[in-house]
PDB file of C-alpha atoms and ligand atoms in Angstrom:
ATOM      1  CA  UNK A   1     105.111  90.573  98.861  1.00  0.00           C
ATOM      2  CA  UNK A   2     104.891  92.350 101.886  1.00  0.00           C
ATOM      3  CA  UNK A   3     105.320  90.497 105.329  1.00  0.00           C
ATOM      4  CA  UNK A   4     102.185  90.238 107.380  1.00  0.00           C
ATOM      5  CA  UNK A   5     102.483  93.181 109.711  1.00  0.00           C
ATOM      6  CA  UNK A   6     100.697  94.502 112.881  1.00  0.00           C
ATOM      7  CA  UNK A   7      98.483  91.357 112.915  1.00  0.00           C
ATOM      8  CA  UNK A   8      95.821  91.509 115.452  1.00  0.00           C
ATOM      9  CA  UNK A   9      95.951  95.516 115.772  1.00  0.00           C
ATOM     10  CA  UNK A  10      92.509  96.975 115.522  1.00  0.00           C
ATOM     11  CA  UNK A  11      91.990  98.425 112.147  1.00  0.00           C
ATOM     12  CA  UNK A  12      88.442  99.390 112.298  1.00  0.00           C
ATOM     13  CA  UNK A  13      86.001 100.378 115.456  1.00  0.00           C
ATOM     14  CA  UNK A  14      82.434 101.130 115.315  1.00  0.00           C
ATOM     15  CA  UNK A  15      80.854 102.531 118.440  1.00  0.00           C
ATOM     16  CA  UNK A  16      77.091 102.677 118.361  1.00  0.00           C
ATOM     17  CA  UNK A  17      77.067 103.398 114.797  1.00  0.00           C
ATOM     18  CA  UNK A  18      73.681 104.844 113.593  1.00  0.00           C
ATOM     19  CA  UNK A  19      72.549 105.890 110.022  1.00  0.00           C
ATOM     20  CA  UNK A  20      68.969 107.283 109.445  1.00  0.00           C
ATOM     21  CA  UNK A  21      67.730 108.096 105.942  1.00  0.00           C
ATOM     22  CA  UNK A  22      65.098 110.825 105.715  1.00  0.00           C
ATOM     23  CA  UNK A  23      62.549 109.751 102.969  1.00  0.00           C
ATOM     24  CA  UNK A  24      59.994 112.685 102.906  1.00  0.00           C
ATOM     25  CA  UNK A  25      58.065 112.315 106.080  1.00  0.00           C
ATOM     26  CA  UNK A  26      59.403 108.751 106.846  1.00  0.00           C
ATOM     27  CA  UNK A  27      62.487 108.072 108.443  1.00  0.00           C
ATOM     28  CA  UNK A  28      64.450 104.915 107.720  1.00  0.00           C
ATOM     29  CA  UNK A  29      66.733 103.419 110.289  1.00  0.00           C
ATOM     30  CA  UNK A  30      69.232 101.665 108.273  1.00  0.00           C
ATOM     31  CA  UNK A  31      71.739 100.951 111.023  1.00  0.00           C
ATOM     32  CA  UNK A  32      70.669 101.133 114.749  1.00  0.00           C
ATOM     33  CA  UNK A  33      73.700 101.205 116.950  1.00  0.00           C
ATOM     34  CA  UNK A  34      76.390  98.781 115.463  1.00  0.00           C
ATOM     35  CA  UNK A  35      79.271  97.924 117.804  1.00  0.00           C
ATOM     36  CA  UNK A  36      82.266  96.129 116.333  1.00  0.00           C
ATOM     37  CA  UNK A  37      86.086  95.591 115.855  1.00  0.00           C
ATOM     38  CA  UNK A  38      87.759  94.582 112.812  1.00  0.00           C
ATOM     39  CA  UNK A  39      91.461  93.420 113.260  1.00  0.00           C
ATOM     40  CA  UNK A  40      94.308  93.768 110.761  1.00  0.00           C
ATOM     41  CA  UNK A  41      94.654  90.709 108.544  1.00  0.00           C
ATOM     42  CA  UNK A  42      91.016  89.771 109.360  1.00  0.00           C
ATOM     43  CA  UNK A  43      88.839  88.288 106.619  1.00  0.00           C
ATOM     44  CA  UNK A  44      85.448  89.374 107.323  1.00  0.00           C
ATOM     45  CA  UNK A  45      82.100  88.742 105.576  1.00  0.00           C
ATOM     46  CA  UNK A  46      79.183  90.925 106.167  1.00  0.00           C
ATOM     47  CA  UNK A  47      76.061  88.492 105.691  1.00  0.00           C
ATOM     48  CA  UNK A  48      72.207  89.359 105.959  1.00  0.00           C
ATOM     49  CA  UNK A  49      69.007  89.829 104.200  1.00  0.00           C
ATOM     50  CA  UNK A  50      68.356  92.461 101.638  1.00  0.00           C
ATOM     51  CA  UNK A  51      67.825  95.660 103.343  1.00  0.00           C
ATOM     52  CA  UNK A  52      69.548  94.584 106.394  1.00  0.00           C
ATOM     53  CA  UNK A  53      72.302  97.467 106.269  1.00  0.00           C
ATOM     54  CA  UNK A  54      75.252  95.694 104.613  1.00  0.00           C
ATOM     55  CA  UNK A  55      76.040  98.411 101.960  1.00  0.00           C
ATOM     56  CA  UNK A  56      75.123 101.163 104.165  1.00  0.00           C
ATOM     57  CA  UNK A  57      77.571  99.846 106.993  1.00  0.00           C
ATOM     58  CA  UNK A  58      80.288  99.234 104.244  1.00  0.00           C
ATOM     59  CA  UNK A  59      79.920 102.509 102.782  1.00  0.00           C
ATOM     60  CA  UNK A  60      80.490 104.153 106.117  1.00  0.00           C
ATOM     61  CA  UNK A  61      83.386 102.059 107.042  1.00  0.00           C
ATOM     62  CA  UNK A  62      84.857 103.068 103.522  1.00  0.00           C
ATOM     63  CA  UNK A  63      84.480 106.671 104.072  1.00  0.00           C
ATOM     64  CA  UNK A  64      81.955 107.057 101.202  1.00  0.00           C
ATOM     65  CA  UNK A  65      79.235 107.811 103.564  1.00  0.00           C
ATOM     66  CA  UNK A  66      78.784 109.402 107.083  1.00  0.00           C
ATOM     67  CA  UNK A  67      76.823 108.122 110.024  1.00  0.00           C
ATOM     68  CA  UNK A  68      73.850 110.048 111.536  1.00  0.00           C
ATOM     69  CA  UNK A  69      75.245 109.104 115.074  1.00  0.00           C
ATOM     70  CA  UNK A  70      78.057 107.236 116.885  1.00  0.00           C
ATOM     71  CA  UNK A  71      81.807 106.802 115.887  1.00  0.00           C
ATOM     72  CA  UNK A  72      83.825 105.199 113.326  1.00  0.00           C
ATOM     73  CA  UNK A  73      87.578 104.888 113.913  1.00  0.00           C
ATOM     74  CA  UNK A  74      90.076 103.547 111.242  1.00  0.00           C
ATOM     75  CA  UNK A  75      93.740 102.808 112.104  1.00  0.00           C
ATOM     76  CA  UNK A  76      92.898 104.524 115.572  1.00  0.00           C
ATOM     77  CA  UNK A  77      91.810 107.738 113.958  1.00  0.00           C
ATOM     78  CA  UNK A  78      88.544 108.955 114.672  1.00  0.00           C
ATOM     79  CA  UNK A  79      86.961 110.029 111.434  1.00  0.00           C
ATOM     80  CA  UNK A  80      84.187 112.100 112.510  1.00  0.00           C
ATOM     81  CA  UNK A  81      86.312 115.145 112.832  1.00  0.00           C
ATOM     82  CA  UNK A  82      87.733 114.916 109.428  1.00  0.00           C
ATOM     83  CA  UNK A  83      86.919 117.382 106.563  1.00  0.00           C
ATOM     84  CA  UNK A  84      85.737 115.916 103.385  1.00  0.00           C
ATOM     85  CA  UNK A  85      89.108 116.446 101.671  1.00  0.00           C
ATOM     86  CA  UNK A  86      91.052 114.849 104.492  1.00  0.00           C
ATOM     87  CA  UNK A  87      88.451 112.024 104.440  1.00  0.00           C
ATOM     88  CA  UNK A  88      89.204 111.449 100.687  1.00  0.00           C
ATOM     89  CA  UNK A  89      92.799 111.599 101.057  1.00  0.00           C
ATOM     90  CA  UNK A  90      92.497 109.056 103.924  1.00  0.00           C
ATOM     91  CA  UNK A  91      90.366 106.669 101.790  1.00  0.00           C
ATOM     92  CA  UNK A  92      92.675 106.913  98.855  1.00  0.00           C
ATOM     93  CA  UNK A  93      95.696 106.027 101.101  1.00  0.00           C
ATOM     94  CA  UNK A  94      94.130 103.263 103.188  1.00  0.00           C
ATOM     95  CA  UNK A  95      91.056 101.811 101.396  1.00  0.00           C
ATOM     96  CA  UNK A  96      90.514  99.838  98.037  1.00  0.00           C
ATOM     97  CA  UNK A  97      87.010  99.294  96.767  1.00  0.00           C
ATOM     98  CA  UNK A  98      85.612  96.433  94.810  1.00  0.00           C
ATOM     99  CA  UNK A  99      82.080  96.515  93.421  1.00  0.00           C
ATOM    100  CA  UNK A 100      79.397  94.311  92.505  1.00  0.00           C
ATOM    101  CA  UNK A 101      79.172  95.406  88.939  1.00  0.00           C
ATOM    102  CA  UNK A 102      83.012  95.823  88.655  1.00  0.00           C
ATOM    103  CA  UNK A 103      82.937  99.444  87.661  1.00  0.00           C
ATOM    104  CA  UNK A 104      85.656  99.278  85.137  1.00  0.00           C
ATOM    105  CA  UNK A 105      86.309 102.138  82.612  1.00  0.00           C
ATOM    106  CA  UNK A 106      85.208 100.943  79.609  1.00  0.00           C
ATOM    107  CA  UNK A 107      87.794 103.047  77.092  1.00  0.00           C
ATOM    108  CA  UNK A 108      90.696 101.889  79.107  1.00  0.00           C
ATOM    109  CA  UNK A 109      92.696  98.692  78.727  1.00  0.00           C
ATOM    110  CA  UNK A 110      92.905  96.017  81.494  1.00  0.00           C
ATOM    111  CA  UNK A 111      96.590  97.569  82.326  1.00  0.00           C
ATOM    112  CA  UNK A 112      95.110 101.120  82.320  1.00  0.00           C
ATOM    113  CA  UNK A 113      92.291 100.487  84.688  1.00  0.00           C
ATOM    114  CA  UNK A 114      94.564  98.675  86.994  1.00  0.00           C
ATOM    115  CA  UNK A 115      97.161 101.640  86.894  1.00  0.00           C
ATOM    116  CA  UNK A 116      94.526 104.400  87.246  1.00  0.00           C
ATOM    117  CA  UNK A 117      94.430 104.874  90.993  1.00  0.00           C
ATOM    118  CA  UNK A 118      98.018 105.438  91.024  1.00  0.00           C
ATOM    119  CA  UNK A 119      97.600 108.188  88.475  1.00  0.00           C
ATOM    120  CA  UNK A 120      95.216 110.187  90.596  1.00  0.00           C
ATOM    121  CA  UNK A 121      95.667 112.022  93.968  1.00  0.00           C
ATOM    122  CA  UNK A 122      98.593 114.132  95.437  1.00  0.00           C
ATOM    123  CA  UNK A 123     100.792 111.350  95.761  1.00  0.00           C
ATOM    124  CA  UNK A 124     102.733 110.704  92.393  1.00  0.00           C
ATOM    125  CA  UNK A 125     104.070 107.327  91.579  1.00  0.00           C
ATOM    126  CA  UNK A 126     106.668 107.050  88.801  1.00  0.00           C
ATOM    127  CA  UNK A 127     105.955 105.594  85.657  1.00  0.00           C
ATOM    128  CA  UNK A 128     108.429 102.498  86.120  1.00  0.00           C
ATOM    129  CA  UNK A 129     106.769 102.054  89.609  1.00  0.00           C
ATOM    130  CA  UNK A 130     103.313 101.898  88.360  1.00  0.00           C
ATOM    131  CA  UNK A 131     104.494  99.532  85.507  1.00  0.00           C
ATOM    132  CA  UNK A 132     106.111  97.046  88.276  1.00  0.00           C
ATOM    133  CA  UNK A 133     102.889  97.167  90.308  1.00  0.00           C
ATOM    134  CA  UNK A 134     100.674  96.697  87.391  1.00  0.00           C
ATOM    135  CA  UNK A 135     102.865  93.736  86.099  1.00  0.00           C
ATOM    136  CA  UNK A 136     102.794  92.017  89.500  1.00  0.00           C
ATOM    137  CA  UNK A 137      99.152  92.295  89.935  1.00  0.00           C
ATOM    138  CA  UNK A 138      98.312  91.023  86.353  1.00  0.00           C
ATOM    139  CA  UNK A 139     100.260  87.803  87.135  1.00  0.00           C
ATOM    140  CA  UNK A 140      98.707  87.688  90.540  1.00  0.00           C
ATOM    141  CA  UNK A 141      95.086  87.677  88.970  1.00  0.00           C
ATOM    142  CA  UNK A 142      96.477  85.718  86.090  1.00  0.00           C
ATOM    143  CA  UNK A 143      95.584  87.993  83.391  1.00  0.00           C
ATOM    144  CA  UNK A 144      99.010  88.800  81.784  1.00  0.00           C
ATOM    145  CA  UNK A 145      97.729  87.880  78.431  1.00  0.00           C
ATOM    146  CA  UNK A 146      94.778  90.231  78.788  1.00  0.00           C
ATOM    147  CA  UNK A 147      96.663  93.497  79.362  1.00  0.00           C
ATOM    148  CA  UNK A 148      95.656  95.170  76.385  1.00  0.00           C
ATOM    149  CA  UNK A 149      92.127  93.816  76.035  1.00  0.00           C
ATOM    150  CA  UNK A 150      89.037  96.427  76.954  1.00  0.00           C
ATOM    151  CA  UNK A 151      86.757  95.430  79.851  1.00  0.00           C
ATOM    152  CA  UNK A 152      84.119  94.404  77.207  1.00  0.00           C
ATOM    153  CA  UNK A 153      86.172  91.991  75.843  1.00  0.00           C
ATOM    154  CA  UNK A 154      86.481  89.967  79.177  1.00  0.00           C
ATOM    155  CA  UNK A 155      84.523  87.524  81.003  1.00  0.00           C
ATOM    156  CA  UNK A 156      82.690  88.757  84.172  1.00  0.00           C
ATOM    157  CA  UNK A 157      85.144  86.705  86.395  1.00  0.00           C
ATOM    158  CA  UNK A 158      87.997  88.376  84.646  1.00  0.00           C
ATOM    159  CA  UNK A 159      86.512  91.907  84.931  1.00  0.00           C
ATOM    160  CA  UNK A 160      86.316  91.139  88.465  1.00  0.00           C
ATOM    161  CA  UNK A 161      89.859  90.095  88.754  1.00  0.00           C
ATOM    162  CA  UNK A 162      90.733  93.338  87.134  1.00  0.00           C
ATOM    163  CA  UNK A 163      88.676  95.269  89.624  1.00  0.00           C
ATOM    164  CA  UNK A 164      90.439  93.597  92.524  1.00  0.00           C
ATOM    165  CA  UNK A 165      93.907  94.297  90.922  1.00  0.00           C
ATOM    166  CA  UNK A 166      92.720  97.830  90.730  1.00  0.00           C
ATOM    167  CA  UNK A 167      91.784  97.819  94.159  1.00  0.00           C
ATOM    168  CA  UNK A 168      95.004  96.415  95.480  1.00  0.00           C
ATOM    169  CA  UNK A 169      97.506  98.571  93.482  1.00  0.00           C
ATOM    170  CA  UNK A 170      97.781 101.510  96.035  1.00  0.00           C
ATOM    171  CA  UNK A 171      98.420  98.764  98.709  1.00  0.00           C
ATOM    172  CA  UNK A 172      95.510  99.596 100.805  1.00  0.00           C
ATOM    173  CA  UNK A 173      95.301  98.242 104.480  1.00  0.00           C
ATOM    174  CA  UNK A 174      92.021  97.579 104.167  1.00  0.00           C
ATOM    175  CA  UNK A 175      89.870  96.374 100.949  1.00  0.00           C
ATOM    176  CA  UNK A 176      85.908  96.794 100.904  1.00  0.00           C
ATOM    177  CA  UNK A 177      83.891  94.576  98.419  1.00  0.00           C
ATOM    178  CA  UNK A 178      80.094  94.869  98.358  1.00  0.00           C
ATOM    179  CA  UNK A 179      78.869  91.851  96.661  1.00  0.00           C
ATOM    180  CA  UNK A 180      81.806  91.081  94.817  1.00  0.00           C
ATOM    181  CA  UNK A 181      80.508  88.028  93.603  1.00  0.00           C
ATOM    182  CA  UNK A 182      76.879  88.577  92.900  1.00  0.00           C
ATOM    183  CA  UNK A 183      77.125  88.929  89.257  1.00  0.00           C
ATOM    184  CA  UNK A 184      79.306  85.867  88.801  1.00  0.00           C
ATOM    185  CA  UNK A 185      78.528  82.120  88.621  1.00  0.00           C
ATOM    186  CA  UNK A 186      79.464  79.978  91.787  1.00  0.00           C
ATOM    187  CA  UNK A 187      82.748  78.775  90.203  1.00  0.00           C
ATOM    188  CA  UNK A 188      84.042  82.338  89.399  1.00  0.00           C
ATOM    189  CA  UNK A 189      82.652  83.719  92.659  1.00  0.00           C
ATOM    190  CA  UNK A 190      84.599  80.932  94.599  1.00  0.00           C
ATOM    191  CA  UNK A 191      87.692  81.899  92.427  1.00  0.00           C
ATOM    192  CA  UNK A 192      87.333  85.445  93.229  1.00  0.00           C
ATOM    193  CA  UNK A 193      87.186  84.576  96.962  1.00  0.00           C
ATOM    194  CA  UNK A 194      90.222  82.426  96.846  1.00  0.00           C
ATOM    195  CA  UNK A 195      92.167  85.242  94.996  1.00  0.00           C
ATOM    196  CA  UNK A 196      91.038  87.438  98.054  1.00  0.00           C
ATOM    197  CA  UNK A 197      92.137  84.984 100.350  1.00  0.00           C
ATOM    198  CA  UNK A 198      95.453  84.457  98.926  1.00  0.00           C
ATOM    199  CA  UNK A 199      96.183  88.321  99.197  1.00  0.00           C
ATOM    200  CA  UNK A 200      94.759  88.281 102.719  1.00  0.00           C
ATOM    201  CA  UNK A 201      97.070  85.457 103.734  1.00  0.00           C
ATOM    202  CA  UNK A 202     100.296  86.461 101.849  1.00  0.00           C
ATOM    203  CA  UNK A 203     100.146  90.249 102.370  1.00  0.00           C
ATOM    204  CA  UNK A 204      97.994  90.612 105.365  1.00  0.00           C
ATOM    205  CA  UNK A 205      95.529  93.029 103.681  1.00  0.00           C
ATOM    206  CA  UNK A 206      92.524  93.250 105.645  1.00  0.00           C
ATOM    207  CA  UNK A 207      89.126  92.076 103.477  1.00  0.00           C
ATOM    208  CA  UNK A 208      85.544  93.180 104.389  1.00  0.00           C
ATOM    209  CA  UNK A 209      83.137  91.709 101.866  1.00  0.00           C
ATOM    210  CA  UNK A 210      79.492  91.210 101.919  1.00  0.00           C
ATOM    211  CA  UNK A 211      77.255  88.546 100.568  1.00  0.00           C
ATOM    212  CA  UNK A 212      73.754  86.699 100.360  1.00  0.00           C
ATOM    213  CA  UNK A 213      75.671  83.298  99.564  1.00  0.00           C
ATOM    214  CA  UNK A 214      76.171  81.220 102.463  1.00  0.00           C
ATOM    215  CA  UNK A 215      78.843  79.314 100.575  1.00  0.00           C
ATOM    216  CA  UNK A 216      80.933  82.511 100.268  1.00  0.00           C
ATOM    217  CA  UNK A 217      80.570  83.876 103.712  1.00  0.00           C
ATOM    218  CA  UNK A 218      81.494  80.377 105.209  1.00  0.00           C
ATOM    219  CA  UNK A 219      84.811  81.207 103.627  1.00  0.00           C
ATOM    220  CA  UNK A 220      85.570  84.120 106.044  1.00  0.00           C
ATOM    221  CA  UNK A 221      87.162  83.933 109.211  1.00  0.00           C
ATOM    222  CA  UNK A 222      85.071  86.367 110.981  1.00  0.00           C
ATOM    223  CA  UNK A 223      81.206  86.636 109.905  1.00  0.00           C
ATOM    224  CA  UNK A 224      79.114  89.680 110.975  1.00  0.00           C
ATOM    225  CA  UNK A 225      75.299  88.935 110.573  1.00  0.00           C
ATOM    226  CA  UNK A 226      73.120  91.985 110.081  1.00  0.00           C
ATOM    227  CA  UNK A 227      69.393  92.047 110.724  1.00  0.00           C
ATOM    228  CA  UNK A 228      66.975  95.006 110.471  1.00  0.00           C
ATOM    229  CA  UNK A 229      70.225  97.292 110.929  1.00  0.00           C
ATOM    230  CA  UNK A 230      71.545  95.640 113.879  1.00  0.00           C
ATOM    231  CA  UNK A 231      74.699  93.179 114.481  1.00  0.00           C
ATOM    232  CA  UNK A 232      72.528  89.884 115.264  1.00  0.00           C
ATOM    233  CA  UNK A 233      75.443  87.615 115.586  1.00  0.00           C
ATOM    234  CA  UNK A 234      79.033  87.346 114.992  1.00  0.00           C
ATOM    235  CA  UNK A 235      81.146  84.247 114.457  1.00  0.00           C
ATOM    236  CA  UNK A 236      84.838  83.919 114.611  1.00  0.00           C
ATOM    237  CA  UNK A 237      86.639  80.824 113.442  1.00  0.00           C
TER     238      UNK A 237
HETATM  239  N1  ATP B 301      69.908 106.466  99.985  1.00  0.00           N
HETATM  240  C1  ATP B 301      68.902 105.950 100.804  1.00  0.00           C
HETATM  241  N2  ATP B 301      67.749 106.687 100.927  1.00  0.00           N
HETATM  242  C2  ATP B 301      66.769 105.930 101.866  1.00  0.00           C
HETATM  243  N3  ATP B 301      67.092 104.724 102.234  1.00  0.00           N
HETATM  244  C3  ATP B 301      68.016 104.108 102.198  1.00  0.00           C
HETATM  245  C4  ATP B 301      68.945 104.549 101.198  1.00  0.00           C
HETATM  246  N4  ATP B 301      69.911 103.669 101.103  1.00  0.00           N
HETATM  247  C5  ATP B 301      69.385 102.440 101.707  1.00  0.00           C
HETATM  248  N5  ATP B 301      68.339 102.792 102.215  1.00  0.00           N
HETATM  249  C6  ATP B 301      67.429 101.839 103.241  1.00  0.00           C
HETATM  250  O1  ATP B 301      68.430 101.488 104.276  1.00  0.00           O
HETATM  251  C7  ATP B 301      68.030 100.085 104.517  1.00  0.00           C
HETATM  252  C8  ATP B 301      69.364  99.192 104.465  1.00  0.00           C
HETATM  253  O2  ATP B 301      69.840  99.401 103.212  1.00  0.00           O
HETATM  254  P1  ATP B 301      71.289  98.873 102.669  1.00  0.00           P
HETATM  255  O3  ATP B 301      71.441  99.255 100.887  1.00  0.00           O
HETATM  256  O4  ATP B 301      72.230  99.126 103.393  1.00  0.00           O
HETATM  257  O5  ATP B 301      70.985  96.986 102.589  1.00  0.00           O
HETATM  258  P2  ATP B 301      71.702  95.907 102.250  1.00  0.00           P
HETATM  259  O6  ATP B 301      71.747  94.930 103.267  1.00  0.00           O
HETATM  260  O7  ATP B 301      72.887  96.285 101.280  1.00  0.00           O
HETATM  261  O8  ATP B 301      70.514  95.202 100.997  1.00  0.00           O
HETATM  262  P3  ATP B 301      70.894  94.241  99.802  1.00  0.00           P
HETATM  263  O9  ATP B 301      71.455  92.997 100.253  1.00  0.00           O
HETATM  264  O10 ATP B 301      69.707  94.339  99.060  1.00  0.00           O
HETATM  265  O11 ATP B 301      72.267  95.172  98.965  1.00  0.00           O
HETATM  266  C9  ATP B 301      66.926  99.632 103.520  1.00  0.00           C
HETATM  267  O12 ATP B 301      65.702  99.803 104.073  1.00  0.00           O
HETATM  268  C10 ATP B 301      66.985 100.686 102.442  1.00  0.00           C
HETATM  269  O13 ATP B 301      65.923 100.831 101.785  1.00  0.00           O
HETATM  270 MG1   MG B 302      73.374  96.032  99.696  1.00  0.00          MG
END
């Protein structure tokens, strides 16, 4: 386990972040000037009704999508001036993703799915190192006895635990999870949150996750409430 490092350092800054989608003649203002800071080691949830801009904001923070206006800095780096290639490299190095629908590759085993991010990109990880990391994560998400299974042979909760292990295998500073519990029952949803919280506490990994579920957003120590593309309220505990 890594020690918690650089606590309270700002990892994400949004300044007047805007996103407008053009739909034929109509402009949809999905984000209308968001300002916020996320600190290293934060456990942050994004709450808000459907269409409030949660996915749009998280995709921009995850460098999957670009804003129409405003600035986004990650690790103090202003990302607006980066090329696509630089964004991709930066994203691979700093950010892990977890999706609502798990997005595991169906033909790969649990072990291979978790290992996958270490086999792509410029940085090569040795076979021995990959094995060590995957084994440690299999233990962490309690799926050691499922390593040779295919995703279709797992429950939803187990698939999401594989997805979390896959997101963590590159040791990202920031994990972004868009509704990671939406396809799970409440018991499995809580278990996923507990797992994320444990990694957050032990490794200091910063988490940003969205949810519709008050029981889930209450488990965060920093809650962002979005409404109509604006940050309506922020709560810190
Ligand atoms: N690719 C797109 N093209 C046009 N409009 C879009 C696009 N993506 C999102 N929008 C619009 O932007 C707004 C914000 O959408 P977003 O998906 O960020 O909401 P959300 O809070 O994640 O909602 P949900 O809880 O349903 O996932 C909505 O009005 C949506 O219709
Ligand atoms: Mg969404």
